[in-house]
């Protein structure tokens, strides 16, 4: 569109807003508003509020919207006052001020509920659907979302219609009607991908769809919409992105060493949006971190988590919490346990319960009791799986792993059975849930020494490979190796261990790679030199590989005290007095 010829800054700002050039509109209106004699209409104040929000000035946005509400009231415009009240409810809720938000929602209803049908009432219907869903009243939520869709169709608004489809989709998914819910979500996202919607609604739908896909464990859609969202969020520059932005980086599958740019632990970062940037960018990037984590692009995931925390607006800190949590998962699996603890701590500070990652961290540190307590408390707090199917499933998978580590076979079996039921209850089947459930079932059968462990483990491996989730696939290969050895098939066991070790080394999962190497070497001989036990040989191999006592404890899921005791026994049996001499013995006797 050609630039307007008028010199009136307000007219130019209106034009800029119509083109969604929000930084330009903000500068024009902000400068004009500095002069008290130059009044702004209620509509112009709403544009100032919108442009201030897009420019990252949340406080100014709220102030301008308060003034717009007063101006609409003075003009006896209840539709304008009602819509502005709803936006104030939305902004105050995002800023963590629930009392103010509730007051403005009440005002929005006061302004709009008694009016004839109008587009502004769509927002009230959307809120009513959210509130009913939170109460578990799916019938009322569905009625409210369908009222929103009917109002949107009547007024011919593509924005409101897409939001209505999304709202109805969310209700259906919460009610367990997965096939219908996903179909409606796909329909809403068609309007997004076709570029038919405003920037605000486009950003909303990307965020909502990504959240829904992850909660519903629909990994394929999460990957697709994450890539599309980041492309939409990309700034209009050419060449290399500034500030170390990783958007254009090639996918990484290994780990990066800690440097000044990528320190060992995620540290708190300022959470502001530079003027003129897309406020949805940090939120979408936080979702991307979760996807990259599952795909095994760990170095890129951690870099993206750091960038997301720089970009997340102050009213979306839950996205920063998710990024910190995902970074903690990466660091934990790489054996960077202290860094993981710091990242989980930051996630907790921002309001996220850092489970099951923290429980698995405690298990790796040899604190099994803390692991059990943490995951059990998280499961008790998340008793309803409808809202977040994947979150519940991950907790149950971790509960199975923790129970097996403390030899609580009945507890592990109960968690695996619930996970299996959760995967089986999913309408249409969910590959990610099925792979989690089969992994848990196979691990329990293996621990119980039942002959049926191979079947669910083979299904789990096929599921993870189809989803292209490498770390979990390699973990299943470790279980398969144990099952093959128990069945007397040493060759198959070594094949699985070799493949798992290669994947762990490529990902940078150091403790797992050492464990696979130790098992691979240990399975090749029946009689160990020096009178070593199998466990002592495992410890010696890890010592020879350069592992500290803490590393060895994490790899073998034992305490550091137990590691020290094993080392004393090893030194006594071999007649050596240092780790260096023990390492030399290991190499001399082909233990490494």
Coordinates of C-alpha atoms in Angstrom, one line a residue:
X1 CA 0.0 0.0 0.0
X2 CA 1.2 3.5 -0.8
X3 CA 2.0 5.8 2.2
X4 CA -0.8 8.3 3.0
X5 CA -0.3 11.8 1.7
X6 CA -1.8 13.6 4.7
X7 CA 0.4 15.3 7.3
X8 CA -2.0 14.7 10.1
X9 CA -0.1 12.3 12.4
X10 CA -3.3 10.8 13.8
X11 CA -4.5 9.9 10.3
X12 CA -1.1 8.5 9.5
X13 CA -1.2 6.5 12.6
X14 CA -4.6 5.1 11.7
X15 CA -3.2 4.1 8.3
X16 CA -0.2 2.5 9.9
X17 CA -2.4 0.5 12.3
X18 CA -4.5 -0.7 9.4
X19 CA -1.3 -2.0 7.8
X20 CA -0.3 -3.5 11.1
X21 CA 2.8 -1.3 11.2
X22 CA 2.5 -1.1 15.0
X23 CA 5.9 0.6 15.7
X24 CA 5.1 3.4 13.3
X25 CA 1.6 3.8 14.7
X26 CA 2.9 3.9 18.3
X27 CA 5.5 6.5 17.6
X28 CA 3.0 8.8 15.9
X29 CA 0.3 8.5 18.5
X30 CA 2.7 8.5 21.5
X31 CA 4.3 11.8 20.2
X32 CA 0.9 13.3 19.4
X33 CA -0.4 12.4 22.9
X34 CA 2.3 14.3 24.7
X35 CA 0.4 17.6 23.9
X36 CA -2.7 17.9 26.1
X37 CA -4.4 20.2 23.7
X38 CA -4.4 17.5 21.0
X39 CA -7.1 15.2 22.1
X40 CA -7.5 11.7 20.9
X41 CA -10.8 10.0 20.3
X42 CA -11.8 6.8 22.0
X43 CA -11.0 4.8 18.8
X44 CA -7.6 6.5 18.5
X45 CA -6.8 5.7 22.2
X46 CA -7.7 2.1 21.4
X47 CA -5.2 2.2 18.5
X48 CA -2.6 3.7 20.9
X49 CA -3.3 0.9 23.3
X50 CA -2.9 -1.8 20.7
X51 CA 0.3 -0.3 19.2
X52 CA 1.8 0.1 22.6
X53 CA 1.2 -3.5 23.3
X54 CA 2.8 -4.6 20.1
X55 CA 5.8 -2.3 20.8
X56 CA 6.3 -4.0 24.2
X57 CA 5.0 -1.1 26.4
X58 CA 2.4 -3.1 28.4
X59 CA 1.9 -0.4 31.1
X60 CA 1.2 2.3 28.5
X61 CA -1.2 -0.1 26.7
X62 CA -3.2 -0.5 29.9
X63 CA -3.2 3.3 30.6
X64 CA -4.4 4.1 27.1
X65 CA -7.1 1.5 27.3
X66 CA -8.4 2.9 30.6
X67 CA -8.6 6.3 28.9
X68 CA -10.4 4.8 25.9
X69 CA -13.0 3.2 28.2
X70 CA -13.7 6.6 29.8
X71 CA -14.1 8.2 26.4
X72 CA -16.5 5.4 25.2
X73 CA -18.5 5.9 28.3
X74 CA -18.7 9.7 27.8
X75 CA -20.0 9.0 24.3
X76 CA -22.5 6.5 25.7
X77 CA -21.0 3.8 23.4
X78 CA -21.6 0.6 25.3
X79 CA -20.2 -1.7 22.6
X80 CA -16.9 0.2 22.5
X81 CA -16.8 0.4 26.3
X82 CA -17.6 -3.3 26.6
X83 CA -14.9 -4.4 24.2
X84 CA -12.4 -2.2 25.9
X85 CA -13.4 -3.6 29.3
X86 CA -12.8 -7.1 28.0
X87 CA -9.3 -6.2 26.7
X88 CA -8.5 -4.7 30.2
X89 CA -9.6 -8.0 31.7
X90 CA -7.3 -9.8 29.4
X91 CA -4.3 -7.5 30.0
X92 CA -4.7 -7.5 33.8
X93 CA -5.0 -11.3 33.9
X94 CA -1.8 -11.6 31.9
X95 CA -0.1 -9.2 34.3
X96 CA -1.0 -11.4 37.3
X97 CA -3.7 -9.0 38.7
X98 CA -6.7 -11.3 39.0
X99 CA -8.9 -9.0 41.1
X100 CA -8.6 -6.1 38.6
X101 CA -9.2 -8.6 35.8
X102 CA -12.3 -9.9 37.4
X103 CA -13.6 -6.4 37.9
X104 CA -13.2 -5.5 34.2
X105 CA -14.7 -8.7 33.1
X106 CA -17.8 -7.9 35.2
X107 CA -17.9 -4.4 33.5
X108 CA -17.6 -6.0 30.1
X109 CA -20.7 -8.1 30.8
X110 CA -22.5 -5.1 32.2
X111 CA -21.9 -3.2 29.0
X112 CA -22.7 -6.0 26.5
X113 CA -24.9 -8.7 27.9
X114 CA -28.2 -6.8 27.5
X115 CA -27.4 -5.5 24.0
X116 CA -28.8 -7.2 20.8
X117 CA -26.4 -9.7 19.3
X118 CA -23.1 -8.0 18.3
X119 CA -19.5 -9.1 17.5
X120 CA -18.2 -7.8 20.8
X121 CA -20.2 -10.5 22.6
X122 CA -18.0 -13.1 21.0
X123 CA -15.3 -12.3 23.6
X124 CA -17.7 -12.8 26.4
X125 CA -18.8 -16.2 25.0
X126 CA -15.1 -17.2 24.6
X127 CA -14.4 -16.4 28.3
X128 CA -17.6 -18.2 29.3
X129 CA -16.3 -21.3 27.5
X130 CA -13.0 -21.1 29.2
X131 CA -14.6 -20.7 32.7
X132 CA -16.9 -23.6 32.1
X133 CA -14.1 -25.8 30.9
X134 CA -12.1 -24.9 34.1
X135 CA -15.1 -26.1 36.1
X136 CA -15.3 -29.4 34.1
X137 CA -18.7 -28.4 32.7
X138 CA -18.0 -29.5 29.1
X139 CA -21.7 -29.1 28.1
X140 CA -21.9 -25.4 29.1
X141 CA -18.4 -24.8 27.6
X142 CA -19.5 -26.3 24.3
X143 CA -22.7 -24.2 24.3
X144 CA -20.7 -21.0 24.9
X145 CA -18.1 -21.8 22.2
X146 CA -20.9 -22.6 19.7
X147 CA -22.6 -19.3 20.5
X148 CA -19.4 -17.5 19.8
X149 CA -19.2 -19.3 16.4
X150 CA -22.8 -18.3 15.6
X151 CA -22.1 -14.7 16.4
X152 CA -19.0 -14.7 14.3
X153 CA -20.8 -16.2 11.3
X154 CA -23.5 -13.6 11.7
X155 CA -21.1 -10.7 11.6
X156 CA -18.9 -12.1 9.0
X157 CA -15.6 -11.8 10.9
X158 CA -12.8 -14.2 9.9
X159 CA -10.9 -13.4 13.1
X160 CA -13.8 -14.2 15.4
X161 CA -14.8 -17.3 13.4
X162 CA -11.3 -18.8 13.7
X163 CA -11.2 -18.0 17.4
X164 CA -14.7 -19.6 17.8
X165 CA -13.5 -22.8 16.0
X166 CA -10.4 -22.9 18.2
X167 CA -12.5 -22.4 21.4
X168 CA -14.9 -25.2 20.4
X169 CA -11.9 -27.4 19.5
X170 CA -10.4 -27.0 23.0
X171 CA -13.7 -27.9 24.6
X172 CA -14.0 -31.1 22.5
X173 CA -10.4 -32.1 23.3
X174 CA -11.0 -31.6 27.0
X175 CA -14.1 -33.7 26.7
X176 CA -12.2 -36.6 25.1
X177 CA -13.7 -36.1 21.7
X178 CA -10.3 -35.9 20.0
X179 CA -11.2 -36.6 16.4
X180 CA -13.8 -33.8 16.3
X181 CA -11.6 -31.4 18.3
X182 CA -8.5 -31.9 16.0
X183 CA -10.7 -31.4 12.9
X184 CA -12.0 -28.0 14.2
X185 CA -8.4 -27.0 15.2
X186 CA -7.2 -27.8 11.7
X187 CA -10.0 -25.8 10.2
X188 CA -9.1 -22.8 12.3
X189 CA -5.5 -23.1 11.4
X190 CA -6.3 -23.1 7.7
X191 CA -7.3 -19.4 8.1
X192 CA -4.0 -18.8 9.8
X193 CA -1.8 -20.4 7.1
X194 CA -3.8 -18.7 4.4
X195 CA -3.0 -15.3 5.9
X196 CA -6.7 -14.4 6.3
X197 CA -6.5 -13.1 9.9
X198 CA -5.2 -10.1 11.7
X199 CA -1.8 -10.2 13.4
X200 CA -3.2 -10.4 16.9
X201 CA -5.5 -13.3 16.1
X202 CA -2.8 -15.1 14.1
X203 CA -0.4 -14.9 17.1
X204 CA -3.2 -16.0 19.5
X205 CA -4.0 -19.1 17.3
X206 CA -0.4 -20.1 16.9
X207 CA 0.1 -20.0 20.7
X208 CA -3.2 -21.7 21.4
X209 CA -2.7 -24.4 18.8
X210 CA 0.8 -25.2 19.9
X211 CA -0.3 -25.5 23.5
X212 CA -3.2 -27.8 22.5
X213 CA -1.1 -30.0 20.3
X214 CA 1.5 -30.6 23.0
X215 CA -1.1 -31.1 25.7
X216 CA -2.9 -33.6 23.4
X217 CA 0.4 -35.3 22.6
X218 CA -0.1 -34.6 18.9
X219 CA 3.6 -34.3 18.2
X220 CA 3.4 -34.3 14.4
X221 CA 1.1 -31.2 14.4
X222 CA 3.2 -29.5 17.1
X223 CA 6.3 -29.8 14.8
X224 CA 4.4 -28.5 11.8
X225 CA 2.8 -25.5 13.6
X226 CA 6.0 -24.6 15.5
X227 CA 7.9 -24.3 12.3
X228 CA 5.1 -22.2 10.7
X229 CA 4.8 -20.0 13.9
X230 CA 8.5 -19.2 13.9
X231 CA 8.5 -18.3 10.2
X232 CA 5.6 -15.9 10.9
X233 CA 7.4 -14.4 13.9
X234 CA 10.6 -13.9 12.0
X235 CA 11.6 -10.2 11.7
X236 CA 11.9 -8.6 8.2
X237 CA 15.7 -8.5 8.1
X238 CA 18.0 -10.0 5.5
X239 CA 21.3 -11.7 6.1
X240 CA 22.5 -13.0 9.5
X241 CA 20.1 -12.3 12.4
X242 CA 21.4 -10.1 15.2
X243 CA 22.1 -11.0 18.8
X244 CA 23.0 -14.7 18.1
X245 CA 19.4 -15.5 17.1
X246 CA 19.3 -19.2 16.3
X247 CA 16.3 -19.1 13.9
X248 CA 18.3 -19.7 10.8
X249 CA 20.8 -22.1 12.4
X250 CA 21.0 -25.6 11.0
X251 CA 19.4 -28.2 13.2
X252 CA 21.9 -29.6 15.7
X253 CA 22.0 -33.0 17.2
X254 CA 25.0 -32.8 19.5
X255 CA 25.9 -30.8 22.5
X256 CA 27.8 -27.6 22.7
X257 CA 30.5 -27.0 25.3
X258 CA 29.9 -24.4 27.9
X259 CA 31.3 -21.0 26.9
X260 CA 30.7 -17.4 27.9
X261 CA 27.9 -17.4 25.3
X262 CA 26.4 -20.7 26.4
X263 CA 27.1 -21.0 30.2
X264 CA 26.6 -24.2 32.0
X265 CA 23.3 -23.1 33.7
X266 CA 20.4 -21.0 32.4
X267 CA 20.5 -17.7 34.3
X268 CA 17.6 -15.3 34.7
X269 CA 17.4 -12.9 31.8
X270 CA 15.5 -9.7 31.3
X271 CA 12.0 -10.5 29.9
X272 CA 11.2 -7.6 27.8
X273 CA 10.3 -7.2 24.1
X274 CA 12.4 -4.7 22.2
X275 CA 10.4 -2.0 20.5
X276 CA 9.0 -3.0 17.2
X277 CA 9.4 -6.8 17.6
X278 CA 6.7 -9.4 17.5
X279 CA 5.5 -10.0 21.1
X280 CA 4.4 -13.6 20.2
X281 CA 8.0 -14.5 19.1
X282 CA 9.3 -15.5 22.5
X283 CA 6.2 -17.5 23.3
X284 CA 6.4 -19.4 20.0
X285 CA 10.1 -20.0 20.5
X286 CA 9.4 -21.5 23.9
X287 CA 7.1 -24.0 22.2
X288 CA 9.8 -24.7 19.7
X289 CA 12.3 -25.5 22.5
X290 CA 10.0 -28.4 23.6
X291 CA 9.8 -29.7 20.0
X292 CA 13.6 -29.5 19.5
X293 CA 14.2 -31.3 22.8
X294 CA 12.1 -34.3 21.7
X295 CA 13.7 -34.3 18.2
X296 CA 17.2 -34.5 19.9
X297 CA 18.5 -31.1 18.7
X298 CA 19.7 -30.4 22.2
X299 CA 22.3 -27.7 21.6
X300 CA 19.9 -25.7 19.5
X301 CA 17.1 -26.3 22.1
X302 CA 19.2 -24.8 24.9
X303 CA 20.2 -21.8 22.7
X304 CA 16.6 -21.3 21.7
X305 CA 15.5 -21.5 25.4
X306 CA 17.9 -18.7 26.3
X307 CA 16.7 -16.6 23.4
X308 CA 13.0 -17.2 24.3
X309 CA 13.6 -15.9 27.8
X310 CA 15.0 -12.7 26.3
X311 CA 12.0 -12.3 24.1
X312 CA 9.0 -13.4 26.2
X313 CA 6.8 -10.4 27.2
X314 CA 6.2 -9.7 30.9
X315 CA 2.6 -11.0 30.6
X316 CA 3.6 -14.4 29.3
X317 CA 6.2 -15.5 31.9
X318 CA 4.7 -19.1 31.8
X319 CA 6.4 -19.5 28.4
X320 CA 9.8 -18.5 29.9
X321 CA 9.1 -21.1 32.7
X322 CA 8.5 -23.7 30.0
X323 CA 11.8 -22.8 28.3
X324 CA 13.8 -23.0 31.5
X325 CA 12.2 -26.4 32.2
X326 CA 13.0 -27.8 28.8
X327 CA 16.6 -26.6 29.2
X328 CA 16.8 -28.4 32.5
X329 CA 15.7 -31.6 30.8
X330 CA 18.5 -31.2 28.2
X331 CA 21.1 -30.5 30.8
X332 CA 20.0 -33.4 33.0
X333 CA 20.3 -35.9 30.3
X334 CA 23.7 -34.6 29.3
X335 CA 24.9 -35.2 32.9
X336 CA 25.1 -31.5 33.7
X337 CA 23.2 -32.0 36.9
X338 CA 24.0 -28.8 38.7
X339 CA 23.1 -26.7 35.7
X340 CA 19.8 -28.7 35.4
X341 CA 19.0 -27.9 39.0
X342 CA 19.5 -24.2 38.4
X343 CA 17.2 -24.3 35.3
X344 CA 14.5 -26.2 37.2
X345 CA 14.8 -23.7 40.0
X346 CA 14.2 -20.8 37.6
X347 CA 11.1 -22.6 36.1
X348 CA 9.8 -23.0 39.7
X349 CA 10.4 -19.3 40.4
X350 CA 8.2 -18.4 37.4
X351 CA 5.3 -20.6 38.6
X352 CA 5.9 -24.0 36.9
X353 CA 6.1 -27.2 38.9
X354 CA 9.3 -28.6 37.5
X355 CA 8.2 -32.2 37.4
X356 CA 8.9 -34.9 36.4
X357 CA 12.3 -33.5 35.4
X358 CA 13.3 -32.6 39.0
X359 CA 12.3 -36.1 40.2
X360 CA 14.5 -37.7 37.6
X361 CA 17.3 -35.3 38.5
X362 CA 17.1 -36.4 42.1
X363 CA 17.2 -40.0 41.0
X364 CA 20.3 -39.4 39.0
X365 CA 21.8 -37.7 42.1
X366 CA 21.1 -40.9 44.1
X367 CA 18.3 -39.2 46.1
X368 CA 15.6 -41.8 45.4
X369 CA 13.3 -40.8 48.3
X370 CA 13.2 -37.2 47.0
X371 CA 12.4 -38.5 43.5
X372 CA 9.5 -40.7 44.8
X373 CA 8.0 -37.8 46.8
X374 CA 8.4 -35.3 44.1
X375 CA 6.7 -37.3 41.3
X376 CA 3.9 -38.5 43.7
X377 CA 3.1 -35.0 44.8
X378 CA 3.0 -33.8 41.1
X379 CA 0.7 -36.7 40.2
X380 CA -1.6 -35.8 43.1
X381 CA -1.7 -32.1 42.0
X382 CA -2.5 -33.2 38.4
X383 CA -5.3 -35.7 39.0
X384 CA -7.4 -34.7 36.0
X385 CA -5.7 -35.8 32.8
X386 CA -8.2 -34.0 30.5
X387 CA -6.4 -30.7 30.5
X388 CA -2.9 -31.9 29.8
X389 CA -2.8 -35.5 28.6
X390 CA 0.9 -35.4 27.8
X391 CA 1.8 -33.9 31.1
X392 CA 0.0 -36.7 33.0
X393 CA 1.6 -39.3 30.8
X394 CA 5.1 -38.0 31.4
X395 CA 4.5 -38.1 35.1
X396 CA 3.3 -41.7 35.0
X397 CA 6.3 -42.7 32.9
X398 CA 8.6 -41.1 35.4
X399 CA 6.7 -42.7 38.3
X400 CA 7.3 -46.1 36.6
X401 CA 11.0 -45.4 36.2
X402 CA 11.4 -44.1 39.8
X403 CA 9.5 -47.1 41.3
X404 CA 11.7 -49.6 39.4
X405 CA 14.8 -47.8 40.6
X406 CA 13.7 -48.3 44.3
X407 CA 12.5 -51.8 43.5
X408 CA 8.8 -51.0 44.1
X409 CA 7.5 -53.4 41.4
X410 CA 3.8 -53.1 42.4
X411 CA 4.0 -49.3 42.3
X412 CA 5.7 -49.4 38.9
X413 CA 3.1 -51.8 37.6
X414 CA 0.3 -49.5 38.8
X415 CA 1.8 -46.5 37.1
X416 CA 2.4 -48.4 33.8
X417 CA -1.2 -49.7 33.8
X418 CA -2.6 -46.2 34.3
X419 CA -0.4 -45.0 31.5
X420 CA -1.6 -47.8 29.3
X421 CA -5.2 -47.0 30.1
X422 CA -4.6 -43.3 29.3
X423 CA -3.1 -44.2 25.9
X424 CA -5.9 -46.7 25.2
X425 CA -8.6 -44.2 26.1
X426 CA -7.4 -41.6 23.6
X427 CA -9.9 -41.2 20.7
X428 CA -8.2 -42.2 17.5
X429 CA -4.9 -43.3 19.1
X430 CA -1.9 -41.1 20.0
X431 CA 1.5 -42.4 18.9
X432 CA 3.4 -40.5 21.5
X433 CA 1.2 -41.8 24.4
X434 CA 1.4 -45.3 22.9
X435 CA 5.2 -45.2 22.8
X436 CA 5.4 -44.0 26.4
X437 CA 2.9 -46.7 27.6
X438 CA 4.7 -49.5 25.7
X439 CA 8.1 -48.4 27.2
X440 CA 6.6 -48.5 30.7
X441 CA 4.9 -51.8 30.2
X442 CA 8.1 -53.4 28.8
X443 CA 10.3 -52.1 31.5
X444 CA 8.0 -53.5 34.2
X445 CA 7.8 -56.9 32.5
X446 CA 11.6 -56.9 32.3
X447 CA 11.9 -56.1 36.0
X448 CA 9.5 -58.8 36.9
X449 CA 11.5 -61.3 34.7
X450 CA 8.4 -62.1 32.6
X451 CA 9.0 -63.5 29.1
X452 CA 6.6 -61.0 27.5
X453 CA 8.9 -58.0 27.8
X454 CA 10.2 -58.1 24.3
X455 CA 6.8 -57.5 22.6
X456 CA 5.9 -54.1 24.2
X457 CA 9.5 -53.0 24.0
X458 CA 9.6 -53.7 20.2
X459 CA 6.4 -51.8 19.8
X460 CA 7.8 -48.9 21.8
X461 CA 11.0 -48.8 19.7
X462 CA 9.0 -48.8 16.5
X463 CA 6.8 -45.9 17.9
X464 CA 9.8 -43.7 18.9
X465 CA 11.5 -44.3 15.6
X466 CA 8.4 -43.4 13.7
X467 CA 8.1 -40.2 15.8
X468 CA 11.8 -39.5 15.2
X469 CA 12.5 -39.1 18.9
X470 CA 16.0 -40.4 19.3
X471 CA 16.8 -40.3 23.0
X472 CA 13.7 -42.3 24.1
X473 CA 14.4 -44.8 21.2
X474 CA 17.9 -45.3 22.5
X475 CA 16.6 -45.8 26.1
X476 CA 14.3 -48.5 24.8
X477 CA 17.2 -50.2 23.0
X478 CA 19.0 -50.4 26.4
X479 CA 15.9 -52.2 27.8
X480 CA 15.7 -54.5 24.8
X481 CA 19.4 -55.4 25.2
X482 CA 18.7 -56.5 28.8
X483 CA 15.7 -58.5 27.6
X484 CA 17.7 -60.2 24.8
X485 CA 20.5 -61.1 27.3
X486 CA 17.9 -62.6 29.7
X487 CA 16.7 -64.7 26.7
X488 CA 20.3 -65.8 25.9
X489 CA 20.6 -63.8 22.7
X490 CA 23.9 -62.0 23.3
X491 CA 24.4 -61.0 19.7
X492 CA 21.1 -59.1 19.6
X493 CA 21.9 -57.5 22.9
X494 CA 25.2 -56.2 21.6
X495 CA 23.6 -54.8 18.5
X496 CA 21.0 -52.9 20.6
X497 CA 23.7 -51.6 23.0
X498 CA 26.0 -50.5 20.2
X499 CA 23.2 -48.6 18.5
X500 CA 22.1 -47.0 21.8
X501 CA 25.7 -46.0 22.6
X502 CA 26.1 -44.3 19.2
X503 CA 22.9 -42.3 19.6
X504 CA 23.8 -41.3 23.2
X505 CA 27.2 -40.1 22.1
X506 CA 25.7 -38.1 19.1
X507 CA 23.2 -36.4 21.4
X508 CA 25.7 -35.7 24.1
X509 CA 24.0 -37.9 26.7
X510 CA 27.2 -38.6 28.5
X511 CA 25.9 -40.7 31.5
X512 CA 23.8 -42.9 29.2
X513 CA 26.7 -43.3 26.7
X514 CA 29.0 -44.5 29.5
X515 CA 26.4 -46.9 30.8
X516 CA 25.9 -48.4 27.4
X517 CA 29.7 -48.7 26.9
X518 CA 30.0 -50.4 30.3
X519 CA 27.2 -52.9 29.5
X520 CA 28.6 -53.5 26.0
X521 CA 32.0 -54.3 27.4
X522 CA 30.7 -56.3 30.4
X523 CA 28.6 -58.6 28.3
X524 CA 31.6 -60.0 26.4
X525 CA 33.1 -62.0 29.3
X526 CA 31.8 -64.3 31.9
X527 CA 34.8 -64.3 34.2
X528 CA 36.3 -61.0 35.4
X529 CA 40.0 -60.6 36.3
X530 CA 41.1 -59.8 39.8
X531 CA 38.1 -61.3 41.5
X532 CA 36.0 -58.3 40.5
X533 CA 32.2 -58.5 40.7
X534 CA 30.1 -57.3 37.8
X535 CA 29.2 -54.1 39.6
X536 CA 32.9 -53.4 40.5
X537 CA 33.8 -53.9 36.8
X538 CA 31.2 -51.4 35.8
X539 CA 32.5 -48.9 38.2
X540 CA 36.1 -49.5 37.0
X541 CA 35.1 -49.1 33.4
X542 CA 33.5 -45.7 34.2
X543 CA 36.6 -44.6 36.2
X544 CA 38.8 -45.5 33.2
X545 CA 36.5 -43.5 31.0
X546 CA 37.2 -40.4 33.1
X547 CA 34.1 -40.4 35.3
X548 CA 34.1 -38.7 38.7
X549 CA 32.3 -40.3 41.6
X550 CA 29.4 -38.1 40.9
X551 CA 29.3 -39.1 37.2
X552 CA 29.5 -42.8 38.1
X553 CA 26.7 -42.4 40.7
X554 CA 24.5 -40.8 38.1
X555 CA 25.2 -43.4 35.4
X556 CA 24.6 -46.4 37.7
X557 CA 21.8 -44.8 39.8
X558 CA 23.6 -45.3 43.1
X559 CA 24.9 -43.0 45.8
X560 CA 28.4 -41.4 45.8
X561 CA 29.0 -43.2 49.1
X562 CA 28.3 -46.5 47.4
X563 CA 30.7 -45.6 44.6
X564 CA 33.4 -44.8 47.1
X565 CA 32.9 -48.2 48.8
X566 CA 33.2 -50.0 45.4
X567 CA 36.4 -48.1 44.7
X568 CA 37.9 -49.1 48.0
X569 CA 37.1 -52.8 47.2
X570 CA 38.5 -52.4 43.7
X571 CA 41.8 -50.9 44.9
X572 CA 42.2 -53.7 47.5
X573 CA 41.5 -56.5 45.1
X574 CA 43.8 -55.2 42.4
X575 CA 46.5 -54.0 44.7
X576 CA 46.5 -50.5 43.4
X577 CA 46.3 -47.2 45.3
X578 CA 45.0 -44.6 42.7
X579 CA 42.5 -44.1 40.0
X580 CA 45.3 -43.8 37.5
X581 CA 46.7 -47.3 38.4
X582 CA 43.2 -48.7 38.3
X583 CA 42.6 -47.2 34.9
X584 CA 45.9 -48.8 33.7
X585 CA 44.8 -52.2 35.0
X586 CA 41.4 -51.8 33.2
X587 CA 43.2 -51.2 29.9
X588 CA 45.7 -53.9 30.4
X589 CA 43.0 -56.5 31.0
X590 CA 40.7 -55.3 28.2
X591 CA 38.0 -54.1 30.6
X592 CA 37.6 -50.8 28.5

